[in-house]
């Protein structure tokens, strides 16, 4: 076991010694390599989007297990859960009035479990809620997302209000994890269940981003035209990429911690 860990540890130490620009370059190269691999392994790229929502549901299930078994919500951000519930509710509404499919059912299940987590944090396990650490102001994300949605939204034939709601949930989803990352940065130590949940979010974001990128590549850019004209098609892709990169740094330390055999994840300053 130690022999297997030596190359991984050596590689990890080498990456840590690199300047930020080199780390960013390595991250981009790794992401592109993963995209190429997925393109050959997954023939129907719509399955990636379903897989992303399934992984998100698994992450929520981990939270439920933590709340039921450990009877504590320490380390969890109520604000992140509330933002998640908001964008899921808006996306669910858009799904019902614009395109009802399998994703609608998945969103409904995820919203129901997210609301249950919010209920547990607010009422049943309130005494263990770290409110002083969960100090991210929600208007920092809600106001910009709403303003951006007013100016940049789909140019489809749907009702204008519905199109603005659609854009709002896309933008909000991209940054909904920020309060959770702030809590982890404030505490510096992340217990296993919370780390598993956030890592699941990172994997889900990557799969969703891979779905859109591969769809654009396969359609040779025609998908962007199908999404509408103006800045909206580009903003959809940018939102997916932003979601992925927001969690990329955390996922790196999570994987490093798992390979190092550490049960508790310790984040260095400035990670988030």
CSV table of C-alpha atoms in Angstrom, one decimal:
chain,number,residue,atom,x,y,z
A,1,UNK,CA,0.0,0.0,0.0
A,2,UNK,CA,2.8,2.4,0.8
A,3,UNK,CA,4.5,1.6,-2.5
A,4,UNK,CA,1.3,2.6,-4.3
A,5,UNK,CA,1.0,5.8,-2.3
A,6,UNK,CA,4.6,7.0,-3.0
A,7,UNK,CA,4.1,8.0,-6.7
A,8,UNK,CA,0.8,9.7,-5.8
A,9,UNK,CA,2.4,11.5,-2.9
A,10,UNK,CA,5.4,12.6,-5.0
A,11,UNK,CA,3.1,13.8,-7.7
A,12,UNK,CA,1.0,15.7,-5.2
A,13,UNK,CA,4.1,17.3,-3.7
A,14,UNK,CA,5.3,18.3,-7.2
A,15,UNK,CA,1.9,19.9,-8.0
A,16,UNK,CA,1.9,21.8,-4.7
A,17,UNK,CA,5.3,23.4,-5.5
A,18,UNK,CA,4.1,24.7,-8.8
A,19,UNK,CA,3.1,28.4,-9.2
A,20,UNK,CA,-0.6,29.2,-9.6
A,21,UNK,CA,-0.4,29.6,-13.4
A,22,UNK,CA,1.1,26.1,-13.8
A,23,UNK,CA,-1.6,24.6,-11.5
A,24,UNK,CA,-4.3,26.3,-13.6
A,25,UNK,CA,-2.7,24.9,-16.8
A,26,UNK,CA,-2.5,21.4,-15.3
A,27,UNK,CA,-6.1,21.7,-14.2
A,28,UNK,CA,-7.3,22.7,-17.7
A,29,UNK,CA,-5.2,19.9,-19.3
A,30,UNK,CA,-6.7,17.3,-16.9
A,31,UNK,CA,-10.2,18.6,-17.6
A,32,UNK,CA,-9.7,18.3,-21.4
A,33,UNK,CA,-8.2,14.8,-21.0
A,34,UNK,CA,-11.3,13.8,-19.0
A,35,UNK,CA,-13.6,15.3,-21.7
A,36,UNK,CA,-11.8,13.3,-24.4
A,37,UNK,CA,-12.2,10.1,-22.3
A,38,UNK,CA,-15.9,10.7,-21.7
A,39,UNK,CA,-16.5,11.4,-25.4
A,40,UNK,CA,-15.3,7.9,-26.3
A,41,UNK,CA,-16.8,6.1,-23.3
A,42,UNK,CA,-20.3,7.7,-23.2
A,43,UNK,CA,-22.0,7.5,-26.6
A,44,UNK,CA,-25.2,9.3,-25.6
A,45,UNK,CA,-24.1,12.5,-24.0
A,46,UNK,CA,-27.5,13.2,-22.6
A,47,UNK,CA,-26.7,10.4,-20.1
A,48,UNK,CA,-24.0,12.7,-18.6
A,49,UNK,CA,-26.7,15.3,-17.6
A,50,UNK,CA,-28.8,12.5,-16.0
A,51,UNK,CA,-25.7,11.2,-14.3
A,52,UNK,CA,-24.9,14.8,-13.0
A,53,UNK,CA,-28.4,15.0,-11.4
A,54,UNK,CA,-28.0,11.5,-10.0
A,55,UNK,CA,-24.7,12.3,-8.4
A,56,UNK,CA,-26.2,15.5,-6.9
A,57,UNK,CA,-29.0,13.3,-5.4
A,58,UNK,CA,-26.3,11.0,-4.0
A,59,UNK,CA,-24.7,14.0,-2.4
A,60,UNK,CA,-28.0,15.0,-0.8
A,61,UNK,CA,-28.4,11.4,0.4
A,62,UNK,CA,-25.0,11.7,2.2
A,63,UNK,CA,-26.3,14.8,4.0
A,64,UNK,CA,-29.4,13.0,5.0
A,65,UNK,CA,-27.4,10.1,6.4
A,66,UNK,CA,-25.2,12.6,8.3
A,67,UNK,CA,-28.2,14.4,9.8
A,68,UNK,CA,-30.0,11.2,10.8
A,69,UNK,CA,-27.0,9.2,12.1
A,70,UNK,CA,-24.8,12.0,13.8
A,71,UNK,CA,-27.7,14.3,14.8
A,72,UNK,CA,-25.7,17.3,13.9
A,73,UNK,CA,-25.5,19.8,11.1
A,74,UNK,CA,-22.1,21.3,12.1
A,75,UNK,CA,-20.1,22.3,9.0
A,76,UNK,CA,-23.2,22.6,6.8
A,77,UNK,CA,-24.3,25.9,5.2
A,78,UNK,CA,-28.0,26.6,5.5
A,79,UNK,CA,-27.6,29.4,3.0
A,80,UNK,CA,-26.2,27.1,0.4
A,81,UNK,CA,-29.2,24.7,0.9
A,82,UNK,CA,-31.6,27.6,0.6
A,83,UNK,CA,-29.9,28.8,-2.7
A,84,UNK,CA,-30.1,25.2,-4.0
A,85,UNK,CA,-33.8,25.1,-3.1
A,86,UNK,CA,-34.4,28.4,-4.9
A,87,UNK,CA,-32.8,27.5,-8.2
A,88,UNK,CA,-34.3,24.0,-8.1
A,89,UNK,CA,-37.8,25.4,-7.5
A,90,UNK,CA,-37.4,27.9,-10.3
A,91,UNK,CA,-36.0,25.3,-12.6
A,92,UNK,CA,-38.9,23.0,-11.7
A,93,UNK,CA,-41.3,25.7,-12.6
A,94,UNK,CA,-39.6,26.3,-15.9
A,95,UNK,CA,-39.6,22.5,-16.6
A,96,UNK,CA,-43.3,22.3,-16.1
A,97,UNK,CA,-44.2,25.3,-18.4
A,98,UNK,CA,-41.4,24.8,-21.0
A,99,UNK,CA,-40.1,21.3,-21.2
A,100,UNK,CA,-41.5,18.4,-19.1
A,101,UNK,CA,-39.2,15.4,-19.1
A,102,UNK,CA,-37.1,13.0,-16.9
A,103,UNK,CA,-35.1,16.0,-15.6
A,104,UNK,CA,-38.3,17.4,-14.1
A,105,UNK,CA,-38.8,14.3,-12.0
A,106,UNK,CA,-35.1,14.3,-10.9
A,107,UNK,CA,-35.3,18.0,-9.9
A,108,UNK,CA,-38.6,17.3,-8.0
A,109,UNK,CA,-36.9,14.5,-5.9
A,110,UNK,CA,-33.8,16.6,-5.3
A,111,UNK,CA,-35.9,19.7,-4.2
A,112,UNK,CA,-37.9,17.5,-1.8
A,113,UNK,CA,-34.7,16.2,-0.1
A,114,UNK,CA,-33.1,19.7,-0.1
A,115,UNK,CA,-36.2,21.1,1.7
A,116,UNK,CA,-36.0,18.3,4.2
A,117,UNK,CA,-32.3,19.2,4.9
A,118,UNK,CA,-33.3,22.9,5.4
A,119,UNK,CA,-36.1,21.8,7.8
A,120,UNK,CA,-33.6,19.7,9.8
A,121,UNK,CA,-31.0,22.5,10.0
A,122,UNK,CA,-33.6,25.2,10.9
A,123,UNK,CA,-35.6,23.4,13.5
A,124,UNK,CA,-34.5,19.9,14.6
A,125,UNK,CA,-30.7,20.4,14.7
A,126,UNK,CA,-30.6,24.2,15.1
A,127,UNK,CA,-28.4,24.0,18.2
A,128,UNK,CA,-25.5,22.5,16.2
A,129,UNK,CA,-25.9,25.0,13.3
A,130,UNK,CA,-22.7,27.1,13.0
A,131,UNK,CA,-24.5,30.4,12.2
A,132,UNK,CA,-21.4,32.5,12.9
A,133,UNK,CA,-19.4,30.6,10.3
A,134,UNK,CA,-22.2,30.7,7.7
A,135,UNK,CA,-21.8,34.4,7.1
A,136,UNK,CA,-22.0,34.7,3.3
A,137,UNK,CA,-24.5,37.5,2.4
A,138,UNK,CA,-27.0,36.0,0.0
A,139,UNK,CA,-27.6,39.3,-1.8
A,140,UNK,CA,-24.1,39.0,-3.1
A,141,UNK,CA,-25.3,36.3,-5.5
A,142,UNK,CA,-29.1,36.8,-5.7
A,143,UNK,CA,-29.0,40.4,-6.9
A,144,UNK,CA,-26.3,39.9,-9.6
A,145,UNK,CA,-28.0,36.7,-10.9
A,146,UNK,CA,-31.4,38.5,-11.1
A,147,UNK,CA,-29.9,41.5,-12.8
A,148,UNK,CA,-27.9,39.3,-15.3
A,149,UNK,CA,-31.1,37.3,-16.0
A,150,UNK,CA,-33.0,40.5,-16.9
A,151,UNK,CA,-30.4,41.5,-19.5
A,152,UNK,CA,-29.2,38.1,-20.8
A,153,UNK,CA,-31.8,35.3,-21.2
A,154,UNK,CA,-32.9,32.9,-23.9
A,155,UNK,CA,-34.4,34.3,-27.1
A,156,UNK,CA,-36.9,31.4,-27.6
A,157,UNK,CA,-40.6,31.8,-28.2
A,158,UNK,CA,-41.6,31.2,-24.6
A,159,UNK,CA,-43.0,33.9,-22.3
A,160,UNK,CA,-40.5,36.6,-21.4
A,161,UNK,CA,-41.0,36.0,-17.6
A,162,UNK,CA,-40.3,32.3,-18.0
A,163,UNK,CA,-37.2,33.0,-20.1
A,164,UNK,CA,-35.9,35.3,-17.3
A,165,UNK,CA,-36.6,32.7,-14.7
A,166,UNK,CA,-34.8,30.1,-16.8
A,167,UNK,CA,-31.7,32.3,-17.0
A,168,UNK,CA,-31.9,33.2,-13.3
A,169,UNK,CA,-31.8,29.5,-12.2
A,170,UNK,CA,-28.9,28.8,-14.5
A,171,UNK,CA,-26.8,31.7,-13.0
A,172,UNK,CA,-27.8,30.9,-9.5
A,173,UNK,CA,-26.9,27.2,-9.8
A,174,UNK,CA,-23.4,28.2,-10.8
A,175,UNK,CA,-22.7,30.1,-7.5
A,176,UNK,CA,-25.1,28.3,-5.1
A,177,UNK,CA,-22.2,26.4,-3.4
A,178,UNK,CA,-20.3,29.6,-2.4
A,179,UNK,CA,-21.8,29.9,1.1
A,180,UNK,CA,-20.8,26.2,1.8
A,181,UNK,CA,-17.3,26.9,0.7
A,182,UNK,CA,-17.2,30.0,2.9
A,183,UNK,CA,-18.2,27.8,5.9
A,184,UNK,CA,-15.4,25.3,5.2
A,185,UNK,CA,-12.9,28.1,4.7
A,186,UNK,CA,-13.9,29.6,8.1
A,187,UNK,CA,-13.7,26.3,9.9
A,188,UNK,CA,-10.5,25.1,8.0
A,189,UNK,CA,-11.5,21.5,9.0
A,190,UNK,CA,-14.1,19.6,7.0
A,191,UNK,CA,-15.6,16.4,8.5
A,192,UNK,CA,-16.0,13.4,6.1
A,193,UNK,CA,-19.8,13.5,5.3
A,194,UNK,CA,-19.7,17.2,4.4
A,195,UNK,CA,-16.5,16.6,2.3
A,196,UNK,CA,-18.3,13.7,0.5
A,197,UNK,CA,-21.3,16.0,-0.2
A,198,UNK,CA,-19.2,18.8,-1.6
A,199,UNK,CA,-17.1,16.4,-3.7
A,200,UNK,CA,-20.3,14.9,-5.1
A,201,UNK,CA,-21.4,18.4,-6.1
A,202,UNK,CA,-18.0,18.9,-7.8
A,203,UNK,CA,-18.4,15.7,-9.8
A,204,UNK,CA,-22.0,16.6,-10.7
A,205,UNK,CA,-20.9,20.0,-11.9
A,206,UNK,CA,-18.1,18.5,-14.0
A,207,UNK,CA,-20.5,15.9,-15.6
A,208,UNK,CA,-23.0,18.7,-16.4
A,209,UNK,CA,-20.3,20.9,-17.9
A,210,UNK,CA,-19.0,17.9,-19.9
A,211,UNK,CA,-22.5,17.3,-21.2
A,212,UNK,CA,-22.8,20.8,-22.6
A,213,UNK,CA,-19.3,21.0,-24.0
A,214,UNK,CA,-19.6,17.6,-25.8
A,215,UNK,CA,-23.0,18.5,-27.1
A,216,UNK,CA,-21.6,21.7,-28.6
A,217,UNK,CA,-18.6,19.8,-30.1
A,218,UNK,CA,-20.8,17.0,-31.6
A,219,UNK,CA,-23.2,19.5,-33.1
A,220,UNK,CA,-20.3,21.6,-34.4
A,221,UNK,CA,-21.7,24.7,-32.7
A,222,UNK,CA,-25.2,24.3,-34.0
A,223,UNK,CA,-26.5,23.7,-30.4
A,224,UNK,CA,-25.5,27.3,-29.6
A,225,UNK,CA,-27.7,28.5,-32.4
A,226,UNK,CA,-30.5,26.3,-31.1
A,227,UNK,CA,-30.3,27.9,-27.7
A,228,UNK,CA,-30.9,31.3,-29.2
A,229,UNK,CA,-28.9,34.3,-30.3
A,230,UNK,CA,-26.9,37.1,-28.5
A,231,UNK,CA,-24.9,36.4,-25.4
A,232,UNK,CA,-27.2,33.7,-23.9
A,233,UNK,CA,-25.6,30.6,-25.5
A,234,UNK,CA,-22.2,31.7,-24.4
A,235,UNK,CA,-23.4,32.5,-20.9
A,236,UNK,CA,-24.8,29.0,-20.5
A,237,UNK,CA,-21.4,27.5,-21.2
A,238,UNK,CA,-19.7,30.0,-19.0
A,239,UNK,CA,-22.0,29.2,-16.2
A,240,UNK,CA,-21.3,25.5,-16.5
A,241,UNK,CA,-17.5,26.2,-16.6
A,242,UNK,CA,-17.7,28.5,-13.6
A,243,UNK,CA,-19.5,25.9,-11.5
A,244,UNK,CA,-16.8,23.4,-12.3
A,245,UNK,CA,-13.9,25.7,-11.5
A,246,UNK,CA,-15.4,27.0,-8.3
A,247,UNK,CA,-15.2,23.4,-6.9
A,248,UNK,CA,-12.1,22.3,-8.7
A,249,UNK,CA,-9.6,23.4,-5.9
A,250,UNK,CA,-11.7,21.7,-3.2
A,251,UNK,CA,-11.9,18.5,-5.2
A,252,UNK,CA,-8.1,18.4,-5.6
A,253,UNK,CA,-7.6,18.6,-1.8
A,254,UNK,CA,-10.4,16.0,-1.3
A,255,UNK,CA,-8.7,13.5,-3.6
A,256,UNK,CA,-5.4,14.2,-2.0
A,257,UNK,CA,-6.8,13.6,1.4
A,258,UNK,CA,-8.5,10.3,0.4
A,259,UNK,CA,-5.3,8.9,-1.1
A,260,UNK,CA,-3.4,10.1,2.0
A,261,UNK,CA,-5.8,8.1,4.2
A,262,UNK,CA,-7.0,11.1,6.1
A,263,UNK,CA,-10.6,10.9,7.4
A,264,UNK,CA,-10.8,14.7,8.1
A,265,UNK,CA,-10.0,17.2,5.3
A,266,UNK,CA,-7.9,20.1,6.4
A,267,UNK,CA,-8.0,23.1,4.0
A,268,UNK,CA,-5.0,25.5,3.8
A,269,UNK,CA,-5.7,29.2,3.8
A,270,UNK,CA,-6.8,30.7,0.6
A,271,UNK,CA,-8.2,27.6,-1.0
A,272,UNK,CA,-11.8,29.0,-1.2
